[in-house]
Short mmCIF file of C-alpha atoms and ligand atoms in Angstrom, two decimals:
data_model
loop_
_atom_site.label_atom_id
_atom_site.label_comp_id
_atom_site.label_asym_id
_atom_site.label_seq_id
_atom_site.Cartn_x
_atom_site.Cartn_y
_atom_site.Cartn_z
CA MET A 1 244.06 113.25 85.87
CA HIS A 2 242.34 109.89 85.66
CA GLY A 3 240.36 108.30 82.91
CA VAL A 4 236.64 108.12 83.42
CA TRP A 5 234.37 105.13 83.79
CA GLY A 6 231.97 104.40 80.97
CA ASN A 7 228.76 105.18 82.76
CA ARG A 8 226.95 105.46 86.05
CA TRP A 9 226.48 101.70 86.35
CA THR A 10 230.16 100.98 86.27
CA PHE A 11 230.59 103.24 89.28
CA ILE A 12 227.61 101.68 91.04
CA LEU A 13 229.05 98.21 90.55
CA ALA A 14 232.54 99.12 91.71
CA ALA A 15 231.24 101.06 94.72
CA THR A 16 228.91 98.19 95.61
CA GLY A 17 231.88 95.82 95.29
CA SER A 18 233.64 97.95 97.88
CA ALA A 19 230.63 98.43 100.15
CA VAL A 20 229.30 94.87 100.21
CA GLY A 21 231.71 92.69 102.12
CA LEU A 22 232.41 91.23 105.52
CA GLY A 23 230.70 94.27 107.03
CA ASN A 24 227.36 93.08 105.71
CA ILE A 25 227.66 89.33 106.07
CA TRP A 26 229.91 88.89 109.08
CA LYS A 27 229.95 92.10 111.11
CA PHE A 28 226.35 93.31 110.88
CA PRO A 29 224.80 90.09 112.22
CA TYR A 30 227.33 89.70 115.02
CA ILE A 31 227.16 93.26 116.34
CA THR A 32 223.37 93.19 116.03
CA GLY A 33 223.44 90.05 118.15
CA GLU A 34 225.70 91.64 120.74
CA ASN A 35 223.57 94.76 120.97
CA GLY A 36 220.21 93.11 121.50
CA GLY A 37 218.68 93.25 118.02
CA GLY A 38 215.77 95.40 116.88
CA ALA A 39 216.49 98.81 118.36
CA PHE A 40 220.10 98.58 117.19
CA VAL A 41 218.95 97.72 113.65
CA LEU A 42 216.61 100.71 113.63
CA VAL A 43 219.34 103.10 114.76
CA TYR A 44 221.63 101.65 112.08
CA LEU A 45 219.00 102.20 109.37
CA VAL A 46 218.41 105.78 110.52
CA CYS A 47 222.18 106.38 110.45
CA ILE A 48 222.39 105.04 106.88
CA ALA A 49 219.59 107.36 105.72
CA LEU A 50 220.39 110.58 107.59
CA ILE A 51 224.16 110.36 107.88
CA GLY A 52 225.59 107.71 105.58
CA ILE A 53 223.88 108.57 102.29
CA PRO A 54 224.19 112.39 102.54
CA ILE A 55 227.88 112.18 103.52
CA MET A 56 228.53 109.54 100.88
CA ILE A 57 227.22 111.94 98.23
CA ALA A 58 229.61 114.56 99.63
CA GLU A 59 232.58 112.18 99.61
CA VAL A 60 231.99 111.06 96.02
CA LEU A 61 231.55 114.70 95.05
CA LEU A 62 234.98 115.56 96.50
CA GLY A 63 236.59 112.74 94.55
CA ARG A 64 234.95 113.71 91.31
CA ARG A 65 235.89 117.36 91.82
CA GLY A 66 239.53 116.53 92.55
CA ARG A 67 239.91 113.60 90.11
CA MET A 68 242.98 112.29 91.93
CA SER A 69 243.90 110.09 94.89
CA PRO A 70 242.04 111.20 98.06
CA ILE A 71 245.02 113.07 99.53
CA ASN A 72 245.59 115.02 96.31
CA SER A 73 241.89 115.51 95.66
CA MET A 74 241.60 117.05 99.12
CA HIS A 75 244.61 119.19 98.29
CA PHE A 76 242.89 120.41 95.14
CA VAL A 77 239.50 121.22 96.67
CA THR A 78 241.17 122.84 99.68
CA ALA A 79 243.21 125.12 97.44
CA GLU A 80 240.18 125.81 95.26
CA ALA A 81 238.21 127.00 98.29
CA ASN A 82 241.18 128.96 99.67
CA LEU A 83 241.22 127.03 102.90
CA ASN A 84 243.89 126.02 105.36
CA LYS A 85 246.01 123.09 104.18
CA ALA A 86 245.08 121.19 107.35
CA TRP A 87 241.91 120.02 105.57
CA THR A 88 244.11 117.67 103.57
CA GLY A 89 244.25 115.77 106.85
CA ILE A 90 240.96 114.12 105.85
CA GLY A 91 242.95 112.28 103.19
CA TRP A 92 245.81 111.40 105.54
CA MET A 93 243.60 110.08 108.29
CA GLY A 94 241.80 108.03 105.64
CA VAL A 95 244.99 106.35 104.47
CA LEU A 96 245.80 105.41 108.06
CA ALA A 97 242.26 104.16 108.70
CA GLY A 98 242.48 102.05 105.54
CA LEU A 99 245.66 100.38 106.80
CA PHE A 100 244.13 99.68 110.20
CA ILE A 101 240.93 98.24 108.76
CA MET A 102 242.81 96.13 106.23
CA SER A 103 244.88 94.58 109.00
CA PHE A 104 241.96 92.94 110.82
CA TYR A 105 239.76 92.62 107.73
CA SER A 106 242.37 90.37 106.17
CA VAL A 107 242.33 88.12 109.24
CA VAL A 108 238.55 87.64 109.10
CA ALA A 109 238.63 87.16 105.34
CA GLY A 110 241.22 84.48 106.10
CA TRP A 111 238.61 82.69 108.22
CA ALA A 112 236.27 82.74 105.22
CA LEU A 113 238.99 81.24 103.00
CA HIS A 114 239.62 78.55 105.60
CA TYR A 115 235.90 77.76 105.60
CA VAL A 116 235.92 77.23 101.84
CA VAL A 117 238.31 74.35 102.37
CA THR A 118 236.66 73.07 105.56
CA LEU A 119 233.23 72.95 103.98
CA ALA A 120 234.55 71.26 100.85
CA SER A 121 236.23 68.62 103.00
CA GLY A 122 232.86 67.46 104.32
CA VAL A 123 233.66 67.71 108.03
CA PHE A 124 230.40 69.57 108.58
CA GLU A 125 228.17 66.81 107.14
CA GLY A 126 225.34 66.34 109.66
CA THR A 127 227.13 68.61 112.13
CA THR A 128 225.69 69.82 115.43
CA ALA A 129 225.98 73.29 116.96
CA GLU A 130 228.57 71.96 119.42
CA GLU A 131 230.75 70.51 116.69
CA ALA A 132 230.52 73.65 114.59
CA GLY A 133 231.46 75.72 117.62
CA LYS A 134 234.46 73.50 118.28
CA GLN A 135 235.66 73.75 114.67
CA PHE A 136 235.71 77.52 114.96
CA SER A 137 237.41 77.71 118.35
CA ASP A 138 240.02 75.22 117.10
CA LEU A 139 240.76 77.56 114.20
CA LEU A 140 241.11 80.57 116.50
CA ALA A 141 243.45 78.65 118.79
CA ASN A 142 245.83 77.96 115.90
CA PRO A 143 247.99 81.01 115.08
CA THR A 144 249.93 79.21 112.34
CA MET A 145 246.75 78.39 110.47
CA LEU A 146 245.38 81.93 110.93
CA MET A 147 248.67 83.34 109.71
CA LEU A 148 248.58 81.21 106.58
CA TRP A 149 245.13 82.40 105.53
CA HIS A 150 245.78 86.01 106.55
CA THR A 151 248.91 86.01 104.41
CA LEU A 152 247.11 84.46 101.46
CA PHE A 153 244.30 87.01 101.59
CA ALA A 154 246.65 90.00 101.95
CA GLY A 155 248.61 88.64 98.98
CA MET A 156 245.48 88.18 96.87
CA THR A 157 244.45 91.76 97.59
CA ALA A 158 247.93 93.07 96.79
CA ILE A 159 247.89 91.36 93.39
CA ILE A 160 244.72 93.18 92.34
CA VAL A 161 245.89 96.54 93.67
CA ALA A 162 249.32 96.15 92.07
CA ALA A 163 247.75 95.31 88.74
CA GLY A 164 245.80 98.54 89.09
CA VAL A 165 242.64 97.03 87.73
CA THR A 166 240.23 99.01 89.86
CA ARG A 167 237.96 98.87 86.88
CA GLY A 168 238.03 95.09 86.74
CA LEU A 169 236.22 95.29 90.08
CA ALA A 170 233.04 96.36 88.37
CA ALA A 171 233.14 93.13 86.40
CA VAL A 172 233.68 91.12 89.58
CA ALA A 173 230.77 92.86 91.28
CA LYS A 174 228.54 92.25 88.31
CA ILE A 175 228.97 88.49 88.57
CA LEU A 176 229.31 88.33 92.34
CA MET A 177 226.25 90.32 93.40
CA PRO A 178 223.57 88.22 91.70
CA PHE A 179 225.09 85.01 93.02
CA LEU A 180 225.51 86.45 96.50
CA PHE A 181 221.86 87.53 96.55
CA LEU A 182 220.76 84.15 95.26
CA SER A 183 222.72 82.20 97.84
CA LEU A 184 221.51 84.41 100.69
CA PHE A 185 217.94 83.75 99.55
CA ILE A 186 218.57 80.02 99.53
CA LEU A 187 219.92 80.27 103.09
CA LEU A 188 216.89 82.30 104.00
CA GLY A 189 214.79 79.46 102.63
CA TYR A 190 216.62 77.03 104.91
CA GLY A 191 215.95 79.34 107.84
CA VAL A 192 212.24 79.40 107.04
CA ALA A 193 212.06 75.62 106.64
CA LYS A 194 214.27 74.46 109.48
CA GLY A 195 215.12 77.43 111.66
CA ASP A 196 213.12 79.51 114.08
CA ILE A 197 212.09 82.26 111.68
CA ALA A 198 209.64 83.84 114.15
CA ALA A 199 212.28 84.26 116.84
CA GLY A 200 214.79 85.49 114.25
CA ALA A 201 212.44 88.11 112.84
CA ASP A 202 211.37 89.19 116.31
CA PHE A 203 214.97 89.63 117.38
CA LEU A 204 215.86 91.70 114.32
CA PHE A 205 212.79 93.88 114.10
CA ALA A 206 211.15 94.22 117.51
CA PHE A 207 212.39 97.36 119.25
CA ARG A 208 213.76 96.78 122.70
CA PHE A 209 215.03 100.24 123.44
CA ASP A 210 215.92 99.35 127.00
CA LYS A 211 218.80 97.32 125.56
CA LEU A 212 220.20 100.33 123.76
CA SER A 213 223.16 102.13 125.35
CA ALA A 214 225.05 105.19 124.13
CA GLU A 215 227.90 102.87 123.18
CA ALA A 216 225.51 100.80 121.06
CA VAL A 217 224.33 103.92 119.25
CA LEU A 218 227.94 104.83 118.44
CA GLU A 219 228.52 101.28 117.25
CA ALA A 220 225.49 101.49 114.93
CA LEU A 221 226.67 104.86 113.64
CA GLY A 222 230.20 103.56 113.12
CA HIS A 223 228.87 100.53 111.31
CA ALA A 224 226.88 102.72 108.92
CA PHE A 225 230.23 104.26 107.90
CA PHE A 226 232.02 100.93 107.81
CA THR A 227 229.47 99.13 105.68
CA LEU A 228 229.26 101.97 103.13
CA SER A 229 233.09 102.17 102.92
CA LEU A 230 232.64 105.75 104.05
CA GLY A 231 234.84 108.31 105.76
CA MET A 232 238.34 107.25 104.72
CA GLY A 233 238.60 108.12 101.05
CA ALA A 234 237.80 104.73 99.50
CA ILE A 235 234.62 105.99 97.92
CA MET A 236 236.36 109.30 97.16
CA ALA A 237 238.99 107.39 95.19
CA TYR A 238 236.24 105.69 93.18
CA GLY A 239 234.41 109.00 92.72
CA ALA A 240 237.51 110.30 90.96
CA TYR A 241 236.61 108.05 88.04
CA MET A 242 232.95 108.98 87.89
CA PRO A 243 231.64 110.62 84.68
CA ALA A 244 231.00 114.35 85.11
CA HIS A 245 227.29 114.29 84.43
CA ALA A 246 226.14 111.15 86.17
CA SER A 247 223.68 111.91 88.97
CA LEU A 248 225.48 111.71 92.31
CA ALA A 249 222.39 111.36 94.46
CA LYS A 250 220.71 108.62 92.44
CA THR A 251 223.95 106.69 92.15
CA VAL A 252 224.80 106.82 95.83
CA ILE A 253 221.26 105.97 96.92
CA THR A 254 221.36 102.88 94.70
CA VAL A 255 224.61 101.71 96.33
CA GLY A 256 223.21 102.41 99.80
CA ILE A 257 220.05 100.42 99.16
CA LEU A 258 221.92 97.43 97.70
CA ASP A 259 224.31 97.40 100.66
CA THR A 260 221.55 97.62 103.26
CA PHE A 261 219.60 94.90 101.52
CA VAL A 262 222.51 92.45 101.67
CA ALA A 263 223.01 93.11 105.40
CA LEU A 264 219.33 92.63 106.26
CA ILE A 265 219.05 89.40 104.27
CA ALA A 266 222.23 88.09 105.88
CA GLY A 267 220.72 88.83 109.29
CA MET A 268 217.45 87.16 108.33
CA ALA A 269 219.31 84.09 107.13
CA ILE A 270 221.51 83.75 110.21
CA PHE A 271 219.25 84.48 113.20
CA PRO A 272 216.60 81.80 112.53
CA ILE A 273 219.43 79.25 112.61
CA VAL A 274 220.85 80.81 115.77
CA PHE A 275 217.52 80.63 117.61
CA ALA A 276 216.86 77.06 116.51
CA ASN A 277 220.11 76.01 118.23
CA PRO A 278 220.06 76.91 121.92
CA SER A 279 223.79 76.37 122.29
CA ILE A 280 224.47 79.38 120.05
CA GLU A 281 224.05 82.76 121.70
CA PRO A 282 222.98 85.71 119.51
CA GLY A 283 225.73 87.62 121.30
CA ALA A 284 228.34 84.96 120.48
CA GLY A 285 230.60 87.60 118.94
CA PRO A 286 232.80 87.50 115.84
CA GLY A 287 232.26 83.76 115.36
CA LEU A 288 228.48 84.01 114.90
CA LEU A 289 228.50 83.54 111.11
CA PHE A 290 231.12 80.80 111.22
CA VAL A 291 229.30 78.80 113.85
CA SER A 292 225.72 79.16 112.64
CA LEU A 293 225.98 78.67 108.88
CA PRO A 294 227.90 75.37 108.87
CA ILE A 295 224.94 73.88 110.76
CA ALA A 296 222.68 74.85 107.86
CA PHE A 297 225.11 73.63 105.23
CA GLY A 298 225.83 70.40 107.07
CA ASN A 299 222.16 69.52 107.27
CA MET A 300 220.70 70.54 103.94
CA PRO A 301 220.69 68.57 100.69
CA GLY A 302 223.58 69.67 98.49
CA GLY A 303 225.05 71.53 101.45
CA LEU A 304 228.60 70.48 100.69
CA ILE A 305 228.70 72.15 97.31
CA PHE A 306 226.45 75.02 98.26
CA GLY A 307 228.31 75.78 101.49
CA THR A 308 231.66 75.73 99.72
CA LEU A 309 230.29 78.05 97.07
CA PHE A 310 228.85 80.38 99.69
CA PHE A 311 232.19 80.90 101.41
CA VAL A 312 233.82 81.40 98.01
CA LEU A 313 231.32 84.21 97.45
CA VAL A 314 231.99 85.71 100.87
CA SER A 315 235.73 85.59 100.18
CA VAL A 316 235.31 87.30 96.82
CA ALA A 317 233.06 89.96 98.39
CA ALA A 318 235.75 90.56 101.03
CA TRP A 319 238.39 90.70 98.31
CA SER A 320 236.63 93.37 96.27
CA SER A 321 236.19 95.39 99.48
CA ALA A 322 239.76 95.03 100.66
CA VAL A 323 241.12 96.44 97.41
CA SER A 324 239.44 99.75 98.21
CA LEU A 325 241.09 99.84 101.64
CA ILE A 326 244.64 100.16 100.36
CA GLU A 327 243.93 101.79 96.99
CA PRO A 328 243.85 105.39 98.37
CA GLY A 329 247.30 105.10 99.95
CA VAL A 330 248.80 103.29 96.97
CA ALA A 331 247.33 105.79 94.50
CA TRP A 332 248.91 108.62 96.49
CA LEU A 333 252.36 107.02 96.56
CA VAL A 334 252.20 106.47 92.81
CA GLU A 335 250.90 109.96 92.08
CA SER A 336 253.04 112.06 94.39
CA LYS A 337 256.09 109.99 95.23
CA LYS A 338 256.47 108.56 91.73
CA LEU A 339 256.78 105.05 93.12
CA ASN A 340 255.79 102.27 90.78
CA ARG A 341 252.54 100.57 91.63
CA LEU A 342 254.12 97.29 92.57
CA ASN A 343 256.43 98.82 95.18
CA ALA A 344 253.71 101.10 96.52
CA THR A 345 251.38 98.12 96.95
CA PHE A 346 254.11 96.09 98.57
CA ILE A 347 254.68 98.80 101.18
CA PHE A 348 251.01 99.25 102.05
CA ALA A 349 249.96 95.62 101.97
CA GLY A 350 253.09 94.83 103.97
CA ILE A 351 252.31 97.28 106.77
CA ALA A 352 248.70 96.07 106.95
CA TRP A 353 249.88 92.47 107.00
CA LEU A 354 252.26 93.16 109.88
CA LEU A 355 249.58 94.92 111.91
CA GLY A 356 247.26 92.05 111.09
CA ILE A 357 249.52 89.69 113.03
CA SER A 358 248.55 91.48 116.24
CA ALA A 359 244.91 91.04 115.24
CA LEU A 360 245.18 87.29 114.68
CA LEU A 361 247.15 86.76 117.90
CA SER A 362 244.27 88.45 119.75
CA PHE A 363 242.36 85.17 119.60
CA ASN A 364 245.06 83.03 121.17
CA VAL A 365 248.48 84.19 122.43
CA LEU A 366 247.34 87.75 123.12
CA SER A 367 243.77 87.02 124.21
CA ASP A 368 244.42 88.47 127.66
CA PHE A 369 246.39 91.41 126.35
CA THR A 370 243.94 94.28 126.86
CA PRO A 371 246.04 97.22 128.03
CA LEU A 372 244.61 100.57 129.01
CA TYR A 373 246.19 102.28 125.99
CA LEU A 374 244.13 100.01 123.73
CA PHE A 375 241.01 101.14 125.66
CA ASN A 376 241.02 97.80 127.51
CA ARG A 377 240.63 95.94 124.24
CA THR A 378 242.59 93.25 122.44
CA PRO A 379 244.52 94.51 119.39
CA PHE A 380 241.79 93.06 117.14
CA ASP A 381 238.97 94.83 118.97
CA PHE A 382 241.00 98.01 119.25
CA LEU A 383 241.69 98.19 115.50
CA ASP A 384 238.00 97.68 114.83
CA PHE A 385 236.96 100.22 117.46
CA ILE A 386 239.42 103.01 116.62
CA THR A 387 238.51 102.86 112.91
CA ALA A 388 234.77 102.18 112.81
CA GLN A 389 233.86 104.19 115.88
CA ILE A 390 236.37 107.04 115.79
CA MET A 391 238.29 107.57 112.57
CA LEU A 392 235.49 106.92 110.06
CA PRO A 393 232.82 109.04 111.84
CA LEU A 394 235.41 111.78 112.35
CA GLY A 395 236.36 111.64 108.67
CA GLY A 396 232.68 111.82 107.78
CA LEU A 397 232.11 114.74 110.13
CA PHE A 398 234.93 116.71 108.50
CA ILE A 399 233.66 115.85 105.01
CA ALA A 400 230.17 117.08 105.95
CA ILE A 401 231.57 120.35 107.32
CA PHE A 402 233.88 120.82 104.36
CA VAL A 403 231.30 120.18 101.65
CA GLY A 404 228.29 121.54 103.50
CA TRP A 405 229.77 124.72 104.93
CA LEU A 406 233.03 125.58 103.19
CA MET A 407 232.72 124.74 99.52
CA SER A 408 231.11 127.34 97.31
CA ARG A 409 227.48 126.77 96.50
CA LYS A 410 228.25 127.36 92.85
CA ILE A 411 230.56 124.35 92.71
CA LEU A 412 228.08 122.19 94.60
CA VAL A 413 225.27 123.12 92.24
CA LYS A 414 227.48 122.38 89.27
CA GLU A 415 228.64 119.03 90.63
CA MET A 416 225.16 118.03 91.69
CA ASP A 417 223.95 119.06 88.26
CA ALA A 418 220.71 119.99 89.94
CA GLU A 419 219.96 123.71 90.14
CA THR A 420 216.24 123.19 89.97
CA HIS A 421 216.00 119.94 91.80
CA PRO A 422 214.36 120.19 95.25
CA LEU A 423 216.45 117.18 96.28
CA PHE A 424 219.52 119.39 96.19
CA ASP A 425 218.23 121.69 98.92
CA ILE A 426 217.07 118.80 101.04
CA TRP A 427 220.50 117.18 100.72
CA LEU A 428 222.34 120.38 101.60
CA ILE A 429 220.18 121.05 104.64
CA ILE A 430 220.71 117.52 105.96
CA LEU A 431 224.43 117.70 105.21
CA ARG A 432 224.73 121.00 107.08
CA PHE A 433 222.40 120.65 110.02
CA VAL A 434 221.55 117.01 110.56
CA SER A 435 224.43 114.65 109.72
CA PRO A 436 227.32 116.50 111.40
CA VAL A 437 225.26 117.34 114.48
CA LEU A 438 224.17 113.73 114.94
CA VAL A 439 227.70 112.41 114.46
CA ALA A 440 229.13 114.92 116.93
CA VAL A 441 226.47 114.36 119.58
CA VAL A 442 226.68 110.57 119.41
CA MET A 443 230.49 110.59 119.49
CA ILE A 444 230.67 112.97 122.44
CA PHE A 445 228.12 111.09 124.54
CA ALA A 446 229.41 107.61 123.81
CA LEU A 447 233.11 108.41 124.07
CA TYR A 448 232.47 110.20 127.34
CA LYS A 449 230.85 107.04 128.67
CA ILE A 450 233.55 104.78 127.28
CA LEU A 451 236.35 106.89 128.74
CA PHE A 452 234.92 107.75 132.11
CA SER A 453 232.62 104.96 133.18
CA SER A 454 234.89 101.96 132.99
N1 LIG B 501 232.46 98.26 103.37
C1 LIG B 501 233.24 97.07 103.44
C2 LIG B 501 232.43 95.99 104.14
O1 LIG B 501 231.35 96.23 104.57
C3 LIG B 501 234.56 97.28 104.12
C4 LIG B 501 235.31 98.41 103.55
C5 LIG B 501 235.88 98.48 102.32
C6 LIG B 501 235.51 99.67 104.15
N2 LIG B 501 236.43 99.70 102.12
C7 LIG B 501 236.21 100.45 103.21
C8 LIG B 501 235.13 100.19 105.36
C9 LIG B 501 236.52 101.75 103.53
C10 LIG B 501 235.47 101.50 105.67
C11 LIG B 501 236.14 102.30 104.76
O2 LIG B 501 232.87 94.90 104.28
#
């Protein structure tokens, strides 16, 4: 059994450290851009509220009940409820999803590290959209460079996981979050002053439902899981350290609100810059952040220092997220296979690093490698797709069914510490009848289209 964190806020900080990362600052703006804006954002927000938060409460509850690594926590709650051992599969699939996500996450975090150095070097002083675009495509065309940064980031993550200082993450988040908020607000200020704030706001918040396909709805749903670190055991692993009497609902809602806030501000900072520069398309893809922000930094007073600092913050946010991607697998190896932490970390970070090579080659050597068995995607896009749009929602669906339908009400009431609270009944009803149904319907419709209409 684990030790327990001091109080609710320590959990909130660590969970926010895991949740807030590249998903909010890099992925949310770029997939919003690709999917036409407003309607996609609305669907994403609905998914956070009706699916993400209720299932996140359930996932943290499982971790706190089991008080071990996700695989062993699932083992415990499965045995406690007298269920078939196959339910432990939620933990296994999570470990695999964590490896897959880490592999491409580390590549993108590598881009952020590279941008720390590039911004500090001053090459973006007075830059234009064309120059910024060229800088980024030059980076993508250089596998050696990508490899260097990918390796550095995977190594940095391994060091923290090996040291086993999951708790130190709360301290990181405590310093990081305020600075991250502050710098996003400053960028927002630049957008208001120099960008096209009206076009940016219109793009993000005006609903153009005609642009919304079934695939886009699945992408929004998948992103709700991705951005909350939900559906693979990361948040379950953190829940294992949560004090017994801290309120689950209040805690999780706080994390969800903080996470959503960071994503929306990032979007509001980036799109005004995008629309003020006609050569940048909102649907530019994974490079959107890396092409738009250097323009702002290159053309604002103090941009050299501020831009460098911003990418340091993004890198640290990615770092505190990445730790939670391999922690579940490492914790299991240490707990059940009696491996020491260093070796366990080496194995997991090593596998993710190897897989990551296919992700970084997707932008150069393998850019035309889109075989049918990767659903016509490059390895990078496939790893993103199979995790965010399949494994995480599936993990969440099983968690909702397990907690909502199969665990005894007595245990739920005890864990929720809320016999008299009307919120408990509302949560349970949503967890039983709304979240799993929505996840299943969206997955069936969208996957049907993806599989049979291309
Ligand atoms: N939520 C993080 C982000 O938005 C990424 C992440 C960390 C994650 N741990 C996770 C995603 C677990 C899914 C599952 O950047």
